[in-house]
Amino acid sequence: MIKNLLSRLCFGAIALLISFNLCIGTALALQVSDIPDLDEIKSLTEQTWIIDDSEVLSASTKGAIASKAEKLAELTGIEVHVVAIRRIDLGQPASEFTSELFDKWFPTEEAKANQVLLFMATEDHRTAIQTGAKVKEVLPDSIANSIADETMLYPARKANYNQAVNEGIARLETVLKGNPDPGAPLLAVEETETSNYATREETEASSSNVVVIILLILATLLPMATYYWLQSQP
């Protein structure tokens, strides 16, 4: 009887631990496989310039981005797609997620050539960009990465998401039209160079680790304590 009780307690503690880890890892997090193909998105929304699953972008921001992206495509042949979602898996870099989505939507080098994917995960405060080979001829990786990592990331960390995408698309538009790069906002550069604060994802990871350690300890001690308590009973 005691052995069966201890087994149930052990399995219960392990199940609790696994359940907690699953909740931490998957709550609100999207996988690339969760995002429809562009054709499906277009059939539902009639456009693919701005895909907002985050529900934090204003109607005016989405309208402005779609208008700018459409005119830019007509002028240069380069198509810009802005994707805003709530969050991705904590352990996956935003650049990796964006690269995987870019490959899903544009499976060949020819399909990728004139494409730009600008990505933002709002609850993670993370940004990234992917560009095709033809785009790189006018938009070097150094400028593209600066748009994501400085122009967009600084306001995104302050939860100014509309500002992040508006300023990102404005700088991108300037360069793709063949004009000189205006550069990142000074505050964004200073933030990148001097910030010693932990990022949101680092803080969340640290907190999650603490709770997991506590649950592991409980999973070990609870069956032992129960066993000794039962042994002490007459």
PDB file of C-alpha atoms in Angstrom:
ATOM      1  CA  MET A   1       0.000   0.000   0.000  1.00  0.00           C
ATOM      2  CA  ILE A   2       2.773   2.402   0.983  1.00  0.00           C
ATOM      3  CA  LYS A   3       4.715   1.520  -2.147  1.00  0.00           C
ATOM      4  CA  ASN A   4       1.701   2.205  -4.351  1.00  0.00           C
ATOM      5  CA  LEU A   5       1.063   5.499  -2.599  1.00  0.00           C
ATOM      6  CA  LEU A   6       4.683   6.576  -3.060  1.00  0.00           C
ATOM      7  CA  SER A   7       4.571   5.621  -6.740  1.00  0.00           C
ATOM      8  CA  ARG A   8       1.454   7.696  -7.271  1.00  0.00           C
ATOM      9  CA  LEU A   9       3.041  10.660  -5.513  1.00  0.00           C
ATOM     10  CA  CYS A  10       6.214  10.390  -7.610  1.00  0.00           C
ATOM     11  CA  PHE A  11       4.313  10.145 -10.867  1.00  0.00           C
ATOM     12  CA  GLY A  12       2.076  13.008  -9.791  1.00  0.00           C
ATOM     13  CA  ALA A  13       5.066  15.239  -9.070  1.00  0.00           C
ATOM     14  CA  ILE A  14       6.711  14.349 -12.400  1.00  0.00           C
ATOM     15  CA  ALA A  15       3.467  14.982 -14.280  1.00  0.00           C
ATOM     16  CA  LEU A  16       3.190  18.372 -12.604  1.00  0.00           C
ATOM     17  CA  LEU A  17       6.742  19.230 -13.611  1.00  0.00           C
ATOM     18  CA  ILE A  18       6.213  18.176 -17.246  1.00  0.00           C
ATOM     19  CA  SER A  19       2.943  20.055 -17.438  1.00  0.00           C
ATOM     20  CA  PHE A  20       4.592  23.193 -16.093  1.00  0.00           C
ATOM     21  CA  ASN A  21       7.435  22.980 -18.612  1.00  0.00           C
ATOM     22  CA  LEU A  22       4.979  22.530 -21.472  1.00  0.00           C
ATOM     23  CA  CYS A  23       3.010  25.569 -20.375  1.00  0.00           C
ATOM     24  CA  ILE A  24       6.161  27.671 -20.107  1.00  0.00           C
ATOM     25  CA  GLY A  25       7.440  26.535 -23.502  1.00  0.00           C
ATOM     26  CA  THR A  26       4.261  26.771 -25.574  1.00  0.00           C
ATOM     27  CA  ALA A  27       2.004  29.430 -24.070  1.00  0.00           C
ATOM     28  CA  LEU A  28       1.162  31.824 -26.876  1.00  0.00           C
ATOM     29  CA  ALA A  29       4.301  30.798 -28.793  1.00  0.00           C
ATOM     30  CA  LEU A  30       3.912  30.336 -32.537  1.00  0.00           C
ATOM     31  CA  GLN A  31       5.835  27.911 -34.698  1.00  0.00           C
ATOM     32  CA  VAL A  32       6.575  28.625 -38.348  1.00  0.00           C
ATOM     33  CA  SER A  33       4.281  25.705 -39.194  1.00  0.00           C
ATOM     34  CA  ASP A  34       1.403  27.596 -37.533  1.00  0.00           C
ATOM     35  CA  ILE A  35       1.645  30.437 -40.065  1.00  0.00           C
ATOM     36  CA  PRO A  36      -0.280  29.899 -43.336  1.00  0.00           C
ATOM     37  CA  ASP A  37       1.299  30.184 -46.764  1.00  0.00           C
ATOM     38  CA  LEU A  38       1.143  33.579 -48.472  1.00  0.00           C
ATOM     39  CA  ASP A  39      -1.505  32.413 -50.944  1.00  0.00           C
ATOM     40  CA  GLU A  40      -3.791  31.397 -48.098  1.00  0.00           C
ATOM     41  CA  ILE A  41      -3.177  34.669 -46.274  1.00  0.00           C
ATOM     42  CA  LYS A  42      -3.951  36.640 -49.423  1.00  0.00           C
ATOM     43  CA  SER A  43      -7.202  34.734 -49.943  1.00  0.00           C
ATOM     44  CA  LEU A  44      -8.284  35.706 -46.439  1.00  0.00           C
ATOM     45  CA  THR A  45      -7.005  39.286 -46.186  1.00  0.00           C
ATOM     46  CA  GLU A  46      -6.580  40.297 -49.857  1.00  0.00           C
ATOM     47  CA  GLN A  47      -3.002  41.442 -49.161  1.00  0.00           C
ATOM     48  CA  THR A  48       0.290  40.151 -47.738  1.00  0.00           C
ATOM     49  CA  TRP A  49       2.096  43.422 -47.037  1.00  0.00           C
ATOM     50  CA  ILE A  50       1.238  43.427 -43.332  1.00  0.00           C
ATOM     51  CA  ILE A  51       0.345  40.320 -41.309  1.00  0.00           C
ATOM     52  CA  ASP A  52      -0.562  41.285 -37.750  1.00  0.00           C
ATOM     53  CA  ASP A  53      -1.328  38.463 -35.342  1.00  0.00           C
ATOM     54  CA  SER A  54      -0.122  40.548 -32.394  1.00  0.00           C
ATOM     55  CA  GLU A  55      -3.252  42.730 -32.337  1.00  0.00           C
ATOM     56  CA  VAL A  56      -1.218  45.724 -31.138  1.00  0.00           C
ATOM     57  CA  LEU A  57      -0.814  47.607 -34.406  1.00  0.00           C
ATOM     58  CA  SER A  58      -3.316  50.347 -35.173  1.00  0.00           C
ATOM     59  CA  ALA A  59      -5.468  50.407 -38.282  1.00  0.00           C
ATOM     60  CA  SER A  60      -3.672  53.552 -39.462  1.00  0.00           C
ATOM     61  CA  THR A  61      -0.266  51.880 -39.072  1.00  0.00           C
ATOM     62  CA  LYS A  62      -1.369  48.801 -41.008  1.00  0.00           C
ATOM     63  CA  GLY A  63      -2.914  50.966 -43.721  1.00  0.00           C
ATOM     64  CA  ALA A  64       0.234  53.081 -44.039  1.00  0.00           C
ATOM     65  CA  ILE A  65       2.518  50.027 -44.248  1.00  0.00           C
ATOM     66  CA  ALA A  66       0.350  48.336 -46.866  1.00  0.00           C
ATOM     67  CA  SER A  67       0.228  51.522 -48.954  1.00  0.00           C
ATOM     68  CA  LYS A  68       4.000  52.089 -48.775  1.00  0.00           C
ATOM     69  CA  ALA A  69       4.808  48.441 -49.520  1.00  0.00           C
ATOM     70  CA  GLU A  70       2.481  48.350 -52.522  1.00  0.00           C
ATOM     71  CA  LYS A  71       3.929  51.548 -54.012  1.00  0.00           C
ATOM     72  CA  LEU A  72       7.469  50.331 -53.336  1.00  0.00           C
ATOM     73  CA  ALA A  73       6.759  47.082 -55.182  1.00  0.00           C
ATOM     74  CA  GLU A  74       5.418  49.015 -58.172  1.00  0.00           C
ATOM     75  CA  LEU A  75       8.452  51.317 -58.202  1.00  0.00           C
ATOM     76  CA  THR A  76      11.287  48.872 -57.502  1.00  0.00           C
ATOM     77  CA  GLY A  77       9.896  45.353 -57.936  1.00  0.00           C
ATOM     78  CA  ILE A  78      10.877  44.621 -54.324  1.00  0.00           C
ATOM     79  CA  GLU A  79       8.135  43.233 -52.101  1.00  0.00           C
ATOM     80  CA  VAL A  80       8.230  44.002 -48.384  1.00  0.00           C
ATOM     81  CA  HIS A  81       6.200  41.897 -45.933  1.00  0.00           C
ATOM     82  CA  VAL A  82       5.860  42.960 -42.299  1.00  0.00           C
ATOM     83  CA  VAL A  83       4.913  40.229 -39.826  1.00  0.00           C
ATOM     84  CA  ALA A  84       3.985  40.974 -36.216  1.00  0.00           C
ATOM     85  CA  ILE A  85       3.108  38.120 -33.851  1.00  0.00           C
ATOM     86  CA  ARG A  86       2.910  37.894 -30.096  1.00  0.00           C
ATOM     87  CA  ARG A  87       5.735  35.512 -29.315  1.00  0.00           C
ATOM     88  CA  ILE A  88       7.920  32.665 -30.481  1.00  0.00           C
ATOM     89  CA  ASP A  89       9.618  29.917 -28.479  1.00  0.00           C
ATOM     90  CA  LEU A  90      11.917  31.440 -25.883  1.00  0.00           C
ATOM     91  CA  GLY A  91      14.920  29.388 -26.966  1.00  0.00           C
ATOM     92  CA  GLN A  92      14.612  30.194 -30.659  1.00  0.00           C
ATOM     93  CA  PRO A  93      16.417  33.302 -31.981  1.00  0.00           C
ATOM     94  CA  ALA A  94      14.180  35.713 -33.872  1.00  0.00           C
ATOM     95  CA  SER A  95      16.589  35.585 -36.814  1.00  0.00           C
ATOM     96  CA  GLU A  96      16.190  31.804 -37.046  1.00  0.00           C
ATOM     97  CA  PHE A  97      12.395  31.999 -36.926  1.00  0.00           C
ATOM     98  CA  THR A  98      12.405  34.686 -39.627  1.00  0.00           C
ATOM     99  CA  SER A  99      14.757  32.683 -41.812  1.00  0.00           C
ATOM    100  CA  GLU A 100      12.541  29.593 -41.527  1.00  0.00           C
ATOM    101  CA  LEU A 101       9.427  31.605 -42.392  1.00  0.00           C
ATOM    102  CA  PHE A 102      11.267  33.200 -45.335  1.00  0.00           C
ATOM    103  CA  ASP A 103      12.169  29.717 -46.614  1.00  0.00           C
ATOM    104  CA  LYS A 104       8.583  28.528 -46.181  1.00  0.00           C
ATOM    105  CA  TRP A 105       7.067  31.432 -48.085  1.00  0.00           C
ATOM    106  CA  PHE A 106       9.786  31.612 -50.751  1.00  0.00           C
ATOM    107  CA  PRO A 107      11.228  28.116 -51.239  1.00  0.00           C
ATOM    108  CA  THR A 108      13.626  28.897 -54.105  1.00  0.00           C
ATOM    109  CA  GLU A 109      16.400  31.454 -54.561  1.00  0.00           C
ATOM    110  CA  GLU A 110      14.482  32.913 -57.489  1.00  0.00           C
ATOM    111  CA  ALA A 111      11.368  33.373 -55.344  1.00  0.00           C
ATOM    112  CA  LYS A 112      13.437  34.952 -52.546  1.00  0.00           C
ATOM    113  CA  ALA A 113      15.396  37.345 -54.767  1.00  0.00           C
ATOM    114  CA  ASN A 114      13.164  40.440 -54.542  1.00  0.00           C
ATOM    115  CA  GLN A 115      11.622  39.782 -51.135  1.00  0.00           C
ATOM    116  CA  VAL A 116      12.020  41.413 -47.735  1.00  0.00           C
ATOM    117  CA  LEU A 117      10.568  39.951 -44.533  1.00  0.00           C
ATOM    118  CA  LEU A 118      10.497  42.310 -41.564  1.00  0.00           C
ATOM    119  CA  PHE A 119       9.578  40.491 -38.345  1.00  0.00           C
ATOM    120  CA  MET A 120       8.568  41.530 -34.833  1.00  0.00           C
ATOM    121  CA  ALA A 121       7.488  39.430 -31.833  1.00  0.00           C
ATOM    122  CA  THR A 122       5.757  41.966 -29.600  1.00  0.00           C
ATOM    123  CA  GLU A 123       5.602  40.169 -26.238  1.00  0.00           C
ATOM    124  CA  ASP A 124       9.190  38.974 -26.685  1.00  0.00           C
ATOM    125  CA  HIS A 125      10.362  42.445 -27.766  1.00  0.00           C
ATOM    126  CA  ARG A 126      12.343  40.846 -30.591  1.00  0.00           C
ATOM    127  CA  THR A 127      12.892  41.881 -34.198  1.00  0.00           C
ATOM    128  CA  ALA A 128      14.599  40.426 -37.270  1.00  0.00           C
ATOM    129  CA  ILE A 129      14.860  40.784 -41.044  1.00  0.00           C
ATOM    130  CA  GLN A 130      15.494  38.538 -44.049  1.00  0.00           C
ATOM    131  CA  THR A 131      16.266  39.723 -47.586  1.00  0.00           C
ATOM    132  CA  GLY A 132      16.736  38.109 -50.989  1.00  0.00           C
ATOM    133  CA  ALA A 133      19.809  38.288 -53.219  1.00  0.00           C
ATOM    134  CA  LYS A 134      18.536  41.109 -55.467  1.00  0.00           C
ATOM    135  CA  VAL A 135      17.543  43.156 -52.425  1.00  0.00           C
ATOM    136  CA  LYS A 136      21.044  42.847 -50.973  1.00  0.00           C
ATOM    137  CA  GLU A 137      22.398  44.713 -54.001  1.00  0.00           C
ATOM    138  CA  VAL A 138      20.699  47.902 -52.760  1.00  0.00           C
ATOM    139  CA  LEU A 139      20.251  46.995 -49.096  1.00  0.00           C
ATOM    140  CA  PRO A 140      23.450  45.539 -47.569  1.00  0.00           C
ATOM    141  CA  ASP A 141      23.084  43.175 -44.621  1.00  0.00           C
ATOM    142  CA  SER A 142      24.717  45.761 -42.348  1.00  0.00           C
ATOM    143  CA  ILE A 143      21.931  48.265 -43.010  1.00  0.00           C
ATOM    144  CA  ALA A 144      19.199  45.612 -43.001  1.00  0.00           C
ATOM    145  CA  ASN A 145      20.338  44.305 -39.607  1.00  0.00           C
ATOM    146  CA  SER A 146      20.585  47.848 -38.263  1.00  0.00           C
ATOM    147  CA  ILE A 147      16.966  48.463 -39.268  1.00  0.00           C
ATOM    148  CA  ALA A 148      15.840  45.426 -37.275  1.00  0.00           C
ATOM    149  CA  ASP A 149      18.294  45.611 -34.368  1.00  0.00           C
ATOM    150  CA  GLU A 150      18.337  49.378 -33.831  1.00  0.00           C
ATOM    151  CA  THR A 151      15.604  51.303 -35.645  1.00  0.00           C
ATOM    152  CA  MET A 152      12.893  48.801 -34.690  1.00  0.00           C
ATOM    153  CA  LEU A 153      14.224  47.138 -31.569  1.00  0.00           C
ATOM    154  CA  TYR A 154      14.637  50.268 -29.459  1.00  0.00           C
ATOM    155  CA  PRO A 155      10.964  51.365 -29.605  1.00  0.00           C
ATOM    156  CA  ALA A 156       9.798  47.724 -29.478  1.00  0.00           C
ATOM    157  CA  ARG A 157      11.556  47.293 -26.123  1.00  0.00           C
ATOM    158  CA  LYS A 158       9.594  50.311 -24.898  1.00  0.00           C
ATOM    159  CA  ALA A 159       6.372  48.665 -26.163  1.00  0.00           C
ATOM    160  CA  ASN A 160       6.063  51.348 -28.853  1.00  0.00           C
ATOM    161  CA  TYR A 161       5.203  48.798 -31.517  1.00  0.00           C
ATOM    162  CA  ASN A 162       3.561  51.142 -34.008  1.00  0.00           C
ATOM    163  CA  GLN A 163       6.613  53.388 -33.863  1.00  0.00           C
ATOM    164  CA  ALA A 164       8.876  50.369 -34.369  1.00  0.00           C
ATOM    165  CA  VAL A 165       7.268  49.191 -37.602  1.00  0.00           C
ATOM    166  CA  ASN A 166       6.597  52.681 -38.963  1.00  0.00           C
ATOM    167  CA  GLU A 167      10.197  53.819 -38.489  1.00  0.00           C
ATOM    168  CA  GLY A 168      11.537  50.487 -39.730  1.00  0.00           C
ATOM    169  CA  ILE A 169       9.522  50.611 -42.948  1.00  0.00           C
ATOM    170  CA  ALA A 170      10.352  54.308 -43.460  1.00  0.00           C
ATOM    171  CA  ARG A 171      14.114  53.690 -43.283  1.00  0.00           C
ATOM    172  CA  LEU A 172      13.772  50.592 -45.442  1.00  0.00           C
ATOM    173  CA  GLU A 173      11.769  52.516 -48.035  1.00  0.00           C
ATOM    174  CA  THR A 174      14.373  55.285 -48.176  1.00  0.00           C
ATOM    175  CA  VAL A 175      17.235  52.889 -48.907  1.00  0.00           C
ATOM    176  CA  LEU A 176      15.316  50.714 -51.366  1.00  0.00           C
ATOM    177  CA  LYS A 177      14.441  53.809 -53.396  1.00  0.00           C
ATOM    178  CA  GLY A 178      18.159  54.447 -53.821  1.00  0.00           C
ATOM    179  CA  ASN A 179      18.499  57.294 -51.346  1.00  0.00           C
ATOM    180  CA  PRO A 180      21.258  57.553 -48.696  1.00  0.00           C
ATOM    181  CA  ASP A 181      20.633  55.597 -45.523  1.00  0.00           C
ATOM    182  CA  PRO A 182      19.502  58.021 -42.782  1.00  0.00           C
ATOM    183  CA  GLY A 183      20.925  55.655 -40.165  1.00  0.00           C
ATOM    184  CA  ALA A 184      19.483  54.465 -36.903  1.00  0.00           C
ATOM    185  CA  PRO A 185      18.097  56.928 -34.363  1.00  0.00           C
ATOM    186  CA  LEU A 186      20.819  58.108 -32.011  1.00  0.00           C
ATOM    187  CA  LEU A 187      19.004  56.788 -28.947  1.00  0.00           C
ATOM    188  CA  ALA A 188      18.799  53.327 -30.516  1.00  0.00           C
ATOM    189  CA  VAL A 189      22.555  53.286 -31.140  1.00  0.00           C
ATOM    190  CA  GLU A 190      23.284  54.410 -27.580  1.00  0.00           C
ATOM    191  CA  GLU A 191      20.924  51.777 -26.200  1.00  0.00           C
ATOM    192  CA  THR A 192      22.641  49.052 -28.227  1.00  0.00           C
ATOM    193  CA  GLU A 193      26.130  50.108 -27.166  1.00  0.00           C
ATOM    194  CA  THR A 194      25.591  50.833 -23.473  1.00  0.00           C
ATOM    195  CA  SER A 195      22.666  48.783 -22.191  1.00  0.00           C
ATOM    196  CA  ASN A 196      23.547  46.352 -19.404  1.00  0.00           C
ATOM    197  CA  TYR A 197      19.946  45.487 -18.550  1.00  0.00           C
ATOM    198  CA  ALA A 198      18.644  41.957 -18.970  1.00  0.00           C
ATOM    199  CA  THR A 199      16.282  41.502 -21.870  1.00  0.00           C
ATOM    200  CA  ARG A 200      12.691  40.359 -21.379  1.00  0.00           C
ATOM    201  CA  GLU A 201      13.499  36.860 -22.597  1.00  0.00           C
ATOM    202  CA  GLU A 202      16.516  36.602 -20.286  1.00  0.00           C
ATOM    203  CA  THR A 203      14.374  37.644 -17.312  1.00  0.00           C
ATOM    204  CA  GLU A 204      11.635  35.182 -18.219  1.00  0.00           C
ATOM    205  CA  ALA A 205      14.149  32.375 -18.695  1.00  0.00           C
ATOM    206  CA  SER A 206      15.714  33.076 -15.308  1.00  0.00           C
ATOM    207  CA  SER A 207      12.319  33.107 -13.554  1.00  0.00           C
ATOM    208  CA  SER A 208      11.256  29.901 -15.297  1.00  0.00           C
ATOM    209  CA  ASN A 209      14.473  28.147 -14.267  1.00  0.00           C
ATOM    210  CA  VAL A 210      13.945  29.089 -10.622  1.00  0.00           C
ATOM    211  CA  VAL A 211      10.421  27.651 -10.611  1.00  0.00           C
ATOM    212  CA  VAL A 212      11.559  24.469 -12.363  1.00  0.00           C
ATOM    213  CA  ILE A 213      14.315  23.961  -9.772  1.00  0.00           C
ATOM    214  CA  ILE A 214      11.779  24.397  -6.961  1.00  0.00           C
ATOM    215  CA  LEU A 215       9.464  21.838  -8.564  1.00  0.00           C
ATOM    216  CA  LEU A 216      12.337  19.385  -8.969  1.00  0.00           C
ATOM    217  CA  ILE A 217      13.182  19.726  -5.291  1.00  0.00           C
ATOM    218  CA  LEU A 218       9.540  19.193  -4.342  1.00  0.00           C
ATOM    219  CA  ALA A 219       9.329  16.173  -6.646  1.00  0.00           C
ATOM    220  CA  THR A 220      12.271  14.655  -4.745  1.00  0.00           C
ATOM    221  CA  LEU A 221      11.401  15.626  -1.178  1.00  0.00           C
ATOM    222  CA  LEU A 222       7.628  15.123  -1.193  1.00  0.00           C
ATOM    223  CA  PRO A 223       7.701  11.320  -1.663  1.00  0.00           C
ATOM    224  CA  MET A 224      10.483  11.011   0.950  1.00  0.00           C
ATOM    225  CA  ALA A 225       8.610  13.097   3.486  1.00  0.00           C
ATOM    226  CA  THR A 226       5.422  11.128   2.864  1.00  0.00           C
ATOM    227  CA  TYR A 227       7.275   7.841   3.279  1.00  0.00           C
ATOM    228  CA  TYR A 228       8.834   8.815   6.609  1.00  0.00           C
ATOM    229  CA  TRP A 229       5.531  10.190   7.845  1.00  0.00           C
ATOM    230  CA  LEU A 230       3.773   6.925   7.010  1.00  0.00           C
ATOM    231  CA  GLN A 231       6.560   4.961   8.669  1.00  0.00           C
ATOM    232  CA  SER A 232       6.051   6.932  11.880  1.00  0.00           C
ATOM    233  CA  GLN A 233       2.361   6.134  12.042  1.00  0.00           C
ATOM    234  CA  PRO A 234       1.337   3.340  14.435  1.00  0.00           C
TER     235      PRO A 234
END
